[in-house]
Amino acid sequence: MEEGVVNEILQGPLRDVFDSKQLITDISGSGNNWAVGHKVFGSRYQEQIVEKLRKAAEHCDCLQCFFIIHSMGGGTGSGLGTFLLKVLEDEFPEVYRFVTSIYPSSEDDVITSPYNIILAMKELSEHADCVLPIDNQSLFDIISKINLMVNSGKLGSVVKPNSLVTSSAGALKKRQEKPFDAMNNIVANLLLNLTSSARFEGSLNMDLNEISMNLVPFPQLHYLVSSLTPLYTLADVHIPPRRLDQMFSDAFSKDHQLIRADPKHSLYLACALMVRGNVQLSDLRRNIERLKPSLQFVSWNQEGWKTSLCAVPPVGHSHSLLALANNTCVKPTFIELRERFMRLYKKKAHLHHYLRVEGMEESCFTQALSSLSTLIEEYDQLDATKSMPMPDVPRLSIAV
Amino acid sequence: MVSMSIVTVQLGQCGNQIGFEVFNTLLNDSHSPQGLCCKRENELYQVSCKERFFSEEENGVPIARAVLVDMEPKVINQTLSKAAQSGRWKYGQHSYFCQKQGSGNNWAYGYSVHGPKHEESVMNLVQKEVEKCDSLSGFFIIMSMAGGTGSGLGAFVTQSLQDQYSNSLRMNQIIWPYGTGEVIVQNYNSILTLSHLYRSSDALLVHENDAAHKICAKLMNIKQISFSDINQVLAHQLGSVFQPTYSTEGSFHYRRNPLGDLMESLVPHPEFKMLGVRNIPQMSESSLAYSTFTWTGLLKHLRQMLISNAKMEEGIDWQVQPHFSGHPTLGKMSLNKELHFNTSIANLVILRGKDVHSADLGGFKDPALYTSWLDPVNAFSVWKTQRAFCKYEKSAALVSNSQFLVKPLDMIVGKAWSMFASKAYIHQYTKFGVEEEDFLDSFTLLEQVIASYCNL
């Protein structure tokens, strides 16, 4: 809802990739206000949005999925983004809605971000099929770690130059690297890996609709923690099995998750491993057997693994792994977000900026808060089953 | 006409990948220069195999009697081109049906959405293949249970075949998934598939991924096992059963209708239609040249594999023995008992290679191996040919209707039930018209099957 970013894209090296008629911009921005993004711009641009969506959909023989990419902390991405989610559900009810949501780090400078986040989360819980929450802090930590390793020469001359998963080695033209570029590149790679099996051949394909089917056991529990490995390439082409196994181990370490979470010490509802490149079925199976004992799965899904093998690796790599986990480790993040929200809401701080927008009432806030609390409680109940013994569910008895 | 024909329907990624390996194995074996028999015999074998599984084109390239079905295009494209690249055979140019969006590992989507929508197109393709056959024996339907297309659409297509070709036989080649790590909802998809197929299929020939994997690792010595390796083992299993064999003891004419004969021998009762396959010996091609076997040795092992329910010739438990003949086993089969003896309803042994007529099969005729309701004379059949299969100087296959699959079936039902009790993932099925009632019906049917087999 302001022109700067979009204009930059239109003048950048990818300008020909985007259809300039499919862009909607405004001038003043949403002022970091979810209500402005959702209610004001939502109603103002609804018709245009629907029209442009239809136009894009017409070009598709078979439309399977929408990707929504936005941040949670601001006004446009958060507010208008979640408004868009509802529009998609109404206009294209059979098409999957995958949302990549960037959550701000705790030191973010938008004071009202907790409001924006909680208001948006209600929409995500109700109208998205799958949400991949991503934390700026985690992205930042990963980039720092990579830089540290490369600069300290820890990997010596063994690291291929420009081999970072974050490098723009495949880009059309080198341009000035901005601070968020490296971090955003990780998210871009996430989305590439997510769609690799749909785009390339492999011995065990996985489409986007399979992600939703296998990783979402209950409609509201659709928040997936993601991790991407390896984050750098070693020059050694004949990857010895130990290095390959390291890739799998790293996928479960808390340092490689794209949100601040520790899936290893929480409860798994389901886990998907999407492998690309020169990795065989037996390598995959061996690693699952190896890692299984150290992970806790919910009692009714002890073998809750979904796997895929795509033959084509990412550019510059011989193999890569994307892990998606439906895991209760998201709970602490949600609890913290609720606390930050409460700190503001208790004092009614900045509330008037929202309430003055037409269509906004206090009930919007209380409903959003209640939605989040319900979600947290569902995760709580699942966590409670962690220490319980396996329930013995009596089977149907048949008269012979 | 030498052989009745079989039309194969390959469904989903698994079905199509395996289907390719099956036709490839059949044709390569039939063209093998190491048949170890006289030229005329070899020619008869080839003609019989060809007639059964291939139709002929003007330029002489055999065309597989197959229909390829998938709900996304990549695998079919690969399968068609791999076949064409072989130079020795191919699929019919128009013998495939394809969509774009897949089935999302969702049985309900495959069965309730794709099924009705595409029934006409798929059945038209089947009709075209059927018309090319002088005499149709029946259908193979190759499908996995774990995914969405093979399982759900496969179940639907089997039903359509039952409706439209009620006089022809339907044998489903079912790929039993690995115990862990393919698809999370595989147990749901499996129980829905099995319960539906039980009503519309004539026999379920089960091929297990876990078993094939062990064979690759332990017997074939493959270090990095791929699905291609697994599929080749499964194709070998199927080929070892359905390649030509003599029609009667001492005859040199090939059997016209193995599918019909197999059904007659092995499926005397519709409640019992789950069949397992075992092969012996199995090894990598490079080891073949250095190995010789005797029929006595091979059959001794095969018999023990049968009664101890071993999946392959290594690690056989020789402790398991039948009770003294004449009395049925005293206690009912307990799924927890360690030393369990595998009781059979009926068995079929297929011998291929040198000196087949000298092989002694007395061990398989022992009444102690069988449940009491069939006369032991009728419970056991043997098919033979002197012609070697896949370069094995001597090889034997066992197709068994026995308690082989009770444990795997029980495991799948148990896991599915536990998941069902928590209602996890059910909304994904009800969304497309498969309700909790349908799940319960499936559970009931399969518990019945398990109980029936346990009580043999």
PDB file of C-alpha atoms in Angstrom, chain A residues 166-313:
ATOM      1  CA  THR A 166      21.814 -17.609   0.590  1.00  0.00           C
ATOM      2  CA  SER A 167      24.104 -16.523  -2.198  1.00  0.00           C
ATOM      3  CA  SER A 168      22.652 -15.041  -5.313  1.00  0.00           C
ATOM      4  CA  ALA A 169      25.082 -17.087  -7.378  1.00  0.00           C
ATOM      5  CA  GLY A 170      22.289 -17.971  -9.767  1.00  0.00           C
ATOM      6  CA  ALA A 171      20.904 -14.449 -10.062  1.00  0.00           C
ATOM      7  CA  LEU A 172      20.846 -12.466 -13.256  1.00  0.00           C
ATOM      8  CA  LYS A 173      22.936  -9.583 -12.090  1.00  0.00           C
ATOM      9  CA  LYS A 174      24.718  -8.726  -8.911  1.00  0.00           C
ATOM     10  CA  ARG A 175      23.246  -5.750  -7.230  1.00  0.00           C
ATOM     11  CA  GLN A 176      23.772  -3.945  -3.976  1.00  0.00           C
ATOM     12  CA  GLU A 177      23.057  -6.403  -1.171  1.00  0.00           C
ATOM     13  CA  LYS A 178      20.593  -4.962   1.299  1.00  0.00           C
ATOM     14  CA  PRO A 179      20.499  -6.058   4.962  1.00  0.00           C
ATOM     15  CA  PHE A 180      17.471  -8.340   4.614  1.00  0.00           C
ATOM     16  CA  ASP A 181      18.545  -9.911   1.335  1.00  0.00           C
ATOM     17  CA  ALA A 182      20.488 -12.798   2.814  1.00  0.00           C
ATOM     18  CA  MET A 183      17.696 -13.548   5.253  1.00  0.00           C
ATOM     19  CA  ASN A 184      15.031 -13.384   2.586  1.00  0.00           C
ATOM     20  CA  ASN A 185      17.075 -15.652   0.411  1.00  0.00           C
ATOM     21  CA  ILE A 186      16.675 -18.416   2.980  1.00  0.00           C
ATOM     22  CA  VAL A 187      12.909 -18.068   2.821  1.00  0.00           C
ATOM     23  CA  ALA A 188      13.072 -18.115  -0.964  1.00  0.00           C
ATOM     24  CA  ASN A 189      15.024 -21.355  -0.825  1.00  0.00           C
ATOM     25  CA  LEU A 190      12.450 -22.759   1.540  1.00  0.00           C
ATOM     26  CA  LEU A 191       9.738 -22.144  -1.012  1.00  0.00           C
ATOM     27  CA  LEU A 192      11.864 -23.566  -3.806  1.00  0.00           C
ATOM     28  CA  ASN A 193      12.423 -26.786  -1.906  1.00  0.00           C
ATOM     29  CA  LEU A 194       8.761 -26.981  -0.991  1.00  0.00           C
ATOM     30  CA  THR A 195       7.776 -26.952  -4.647  1.00  0.00           C
ATOM     31  CA  SER A 196      10.715 -28.939  -6.035  1.00  0.00           C
ATOM     32  CA  SER A 197       8.890 -32.248  -6.136  1.00  0.00           C
ATOM     33  CA  ALA A 198       6.007 -30.673  -7.977  1.00  0.00           C
ATOM     34  CA  ARG A 199       8.356 -29.104 -10.519  1.00  0.00           C
ATOM     35  CA  PHE A 200      10.923 -31.862 -11.063  1.00  0.00           C
ATOM     36  CA  GLU A 201      10.897 -35.595 -11.362  1.00  0.00           C
ATOM     37  CA  GLY A 202      11.871 -37.996  -8.626  1.00  0.00           C
ATOM     38  CA  SER A 203      11.256 -41.526  -7.417  1.00  0.00           C
ATOM     39  CA  LEU A 204       8.824 -40.431  -4.717  1.00  0.00           C
ATOM     40  CA  ASN A 205       6.964 -37.277  -5.586  1.00  0.00           C
ATOM     41  CA  MET A 206       5.204 -34.985  -3.144  1.00  0.00           C
ATOM     42  CA  ASP A 207       2.699 -32.401  -4.241  1.00  0.00           C
ATOM     43  CA  LEU A 208       1.619 -29.416  -2.196  1.00  0.00           C
ATOM     44  CA  ASN A 209      -1.758 -30.936  -1.482  1.00  0.00           C
ATOM     45  CA  GLU A 210       0.052 -33.875   0.105  1.00  0.00           C
ATOM     46  CA  ILE A 211       1.703 -31.550   2.581  1.00  0.00           C
ATOM     47  CA  SER A 212      -1.616 -30.412   3.903  1.00  0.00           C
ATOM     48  CA  MET A 213      -3.050 -33.929   3.890  1.00  0.00           C
ATOM     49  CA  ASN A 214      -0.232 -35.481   5.883  1.00  0.00           C
ATOM     50  CA  LEU A 215       0.807 -32.690   8.192  1.00  0.00           C
ATOM     51  CA  VAL A 216      -2.540 -31.306   9.332  1.00  0.00           C
ATOM     52  CA  PRO A 217      -4.292 -33.857  11.566  1.00  0.00           C
ATOM     53  CA  PHE A 218      -6.809 -31.339  12.866  1.00  0.00           C
ATOM     54  CA  PRO A 219      -7.957 -28.284  10.928  1.00  0.00           C
ATOM     55  CA  GLN A 220      -6.652 -25.580  13.262  1.00  0.00           C
ATOM     56  CA  LEU A 221      -3.320 -27.225  14.016  1.00  0.00           C
ATOM     57  CA  HIS A 222      -1.675 -26.249  10.776  1.00  0.00           C
ATOM     58  CA  TYR A 223       1.418 -24.355  11.876  1.00  0.00           C
ATOM     59  CA  LEU A 224       4.533 -26.040  10.512  1.00  0.00           C
ATOM     60  CA  VAL A 225       8.054 -25.478  11.760  1.00  0.00           C
ATOM     61  CA  SER A 226      10.582 -25.598   8.943  1.00  0.00           C
ATOM     62  CA  SER A 227      14.295 -26.225   8.723  1.00  0.00           C
ATOM     63  CA  LEU A 228      16.620 -26.173   5.751  1.00  0.00           C
ATOM     64  CA  THR A 229      19.931 -28.002   5.480  1.00  0.00           C
ATOM     65  CA  PRO A 230      22.717 -27.842   4.508  1.00  0.00           C
ATOM     66  CA  LEU A 231      23.266 -24.134   4.641  1.00  0.00           C
ATOM     67  CA  TYR A 232      26.577 -24.213   2.823  1.00  0.00           C
ATOM     68  CA  THR A 233      28.174 -26.519   0.320  1.00  0.00           C
ATOM     69  CA  LEU A 234      31.320 -28.476   0.784  1.00  0.00           C
ATOM     70  CA  ALA A 235      33.587 -28.825  -2.197  1.00  0.00           C
ATOM     71  CA  ASP A 236      33.874 -32.558  -1.694  1.00  0.00           C
ATOM     72  CA  VAL A 237      31.603 -33.998  -4.357  1.00  0.00           C
ATOM     73  CA  HIS A 238      31.566 -37.581  -3.099  1.00  0.00           C
ATOM     74  CA  ILE A 239      29.647 -36.889   0.031  1.00  0.00           C
ATOM     75  CA  PRO A 240      30.661 -39.581   2.506  1.00  0.00           C
ATOM     76  CA  PRO A 241      27.701 -41.079   4.369  1.00  0.00           C
ATOM     77  CA  ARG A 242      28.665 -39.314   7.593  1.00  0.00           C
ATOM     78  CA  ARG A 243      28.233 -35.901   5.977  1.00  0.00           C
ATOM     79  CA  LEU A 244      24.921 -36.934   4.523  1.00  0.00           C
ATOM     80  CA  ASP A 245      23.810 -38.155   7.915  1.00  0.00           C
ATOM     81  CA  GLN A 246      24.937 -34.859   9.394  1.00  0.00           C
ATOM     82  CA  MET A 247      22.512 -33.106   7.067  1.00  0.00           C
ATOM     83  CA  PHE A 248      19.672 -35.133   8.544  1.00  0.00           C
ATOM     84  CA  SER A 249      20.816 -34.540  12.131  1.00  0.00           C
ATOM     85  CA  ASP A 250      21.093 -30.811  11.531  1.00  0.00           C
ATOM     86  CA  ALA A 251      17.522 -30.686  10.263  1.00  0.00           C
ATOM     87  CA  PHE A 252      16.373 -31.484  13.786  1.00  0.00           C
ATOM     88  CA  SER A 253      18.720 -29.221  15.680  1.00  0.00           C
ATOM     89  CA  LYS A 254      17.229 -26.049  17.086  1.00  0.00           C
ATOM     90  CA  ASP A 255      19.877 -23.939  15.360  1.00  0.00           C
ATOM     91  CA  HIS A 256      18.533 -24.809  11.932  1.00  0.00           C
ATOM     92  CA  GLN A 257      14.866 -24.093  12.562  1.00  0.00           C
ATOM     93  CA  LEU A 258      13.440 -21.031  10.894  1.00  0.00           C
ATOM     94  CA  ILE A 259      11.598 -20.040  14.037  1.00  0.00           C
ATOM     95  CA  ARG A 260      12.986 -20.059  17.546  1.00  0.00           C
ATOM     96  CA  ALA A 261      11.828 -23.499  18.571  1.00  0.00           C
ATOM     97  CA  ASP A 262      13.240 -26.787  19.703  1.00  0.00           C
ATOM     98  CA  PRO A 263      11.251 -29.578  18.097  1.00  0.00           C
ATOM     99  CA  LYS A 264      13.510 -32.260  19.519  1.00  0.00           C
ATOM    100  CA  HIS A 265      12.311 -31.580  23.046  1.00  0.00           C
ATOM    101  CA  SER A 266       8.669 -31.139  22.228  1.00  0.00           C
ATOM    102  CA  LEU A 267       6.027 -33.395  20.782  1.00  0.00           C
ATOM    103  CA  TYR A 268       5.726 -34.241  17.095  1.00  0.00           C
ATOM    104  CA  LEU A 269       2.309 -34.608  15.569  1.00  0.00           C
ATOM    105  CA  ALA A 270       3.798 -35.235  12.139  1.00  0.00           C
ATOM    106  CA  CYS A 271       7.016 -34.680  10.230  1.00  0.00           C
ATOM    107  CA  ALA A 272       7.815 -34.378   6.539  1.00  0.00           C
ATOM    108  CA  LEU A 273      11.256 -34.765   4.976  1.00  0.00           C
ATOM    109  CA  MET A 274      11.680 -33.469   1.455  1.00  0.00           C
ATOM    110  CA  VAL A 275      14.976 -34.553   0.025  1.00  0.00           C
ATOM    111  CA  ARG A 276      16.513 -33.220  -3.142  1.00  0.00           C
ATOM    112  CA  GLY A 277      19.443 -34.477  -5.156  1.00  0.00           C
ATOM    113  CA  ASN A 278      21.765 -37.389  -4.862  1.00  0.00           C
ATOM    114  CA  VAL A 279      20.213 -39.153  -1.896  1.00  0.00           C
ATOM    115  CA  GLN A 280      18.891 -42.689  -2.133  1.00  0.00           C
ATOM    116  CA  LEU A 281      15.889 -44.281  -0.522  1.00  0.00           C
ATOM    117  CA  SER A 282      18.090 -46.358   1.779  1.00  0.00           C
ATOM    118  CA  ASP A 283      19.942 -43.241   3.035  1.00  0.00           C
ATOM    119  CA  LEU A 284      16.626 -41.646   3.875  1.00  0.00           C
ATOM    120  CA  ARG A 285      15.303 -44.717   5.661  1.00  0.00           C
ATOM    121  CA  ARG A 286      18.542 -45.279   7.557  1.00  0.00           C
ATOM    122  CA  ASN A 287      18.460 -41.751   8.912  1.00  0.00           C
ATOM    123  CA  ILE A 288      14.847 -41.942   9.965  1.00  0.00           C
ATOM    124  CA  GLU A 289      15.633 -45.114  11.920  1.00  0.00           C
ATOM    125  CA  ARG A 290      18.643 -43.430  13.440  1.00  0.00           C
ATOM    126  CA  LEU A 291      16.885 -40.261  14.539  1.00  0.00           C
ATOM    127  CA  LYS A 292      13.532 -41.720  15.546  1.00  0.00           C
ATOM    128  CA  PRO A 293      14.525 -42.812  19.052  1.00  0.00           C
ATOM    129  CA  SER A 294      15.510 -39.299  20.069  1.00  0.00           C
ATOM    130  CA  LEU A 295      12.233 -37.760  18.918  1.00  0.00           C
ATOM    131  CA  GLN A 296       8.856 -37.899  20.591  1.00  0.00           C
ATOM    132  CA  PHE A 297       5.802 -38.557  18.477  1.00  0.00           C
ATOM    133  CA  VAL A 298       2.214 -38.382  19.660  1.00  0.00           C
ATOM    134  CA  SER A 299       0.819 -41.778  20.629  1.00  0.00           C
ATOM    135  CA  TRP A 300      -1.531 -42.139  17.647  1.00  0.00           C
ATOM    136  CA  ASN A 301       1.140 -41.223  15.136  1.00  0.00           C
ATOM    137  CA  GLN A 302       4.246 -43.021  16.232  1.00  0.00           C
ATOM    138  CA  GLU A 303       5.348 -43.472  12.642  1.00  0.00           C
ATOM    139  CA  GLY A 304       4.260 -40.032  11.551  1.00  0.00           C
ATOM    140  CA  TRP A 305       6.771 -39.551   8.729  1.00  0.00           C
ATOM    141  CA  LYS A 306       6.050 -38.308   5.245  1.00  0.00           C
ATOM    142  CA  THR A 307       8.941 -38.444   2.792  1.00  0.00           C
ATOM    143  CA  SER A 308       9.749 -37.406  -0.713  1.00  0.00           C
ATOM    144  CA  LEU A 309      12.696 -37.828  -3.048  1.00  0.00           C
ATOM    145  CA  CYS A 310      13.268 -35.305  -5.793  1.00  0.00           C
ATOM    146  CA  ALA A 311      16.046 -36.118  -8.222  1.00  0.00           C
ATOM    147  CA  VAL A 312      17.078 -32.524  -8.947  1.00  0.00           C
ATOM    148  CA  PRO A 313      19.145 -30.721  -6.298  1.00  0.00           C
TER     149      PRO A 313
END
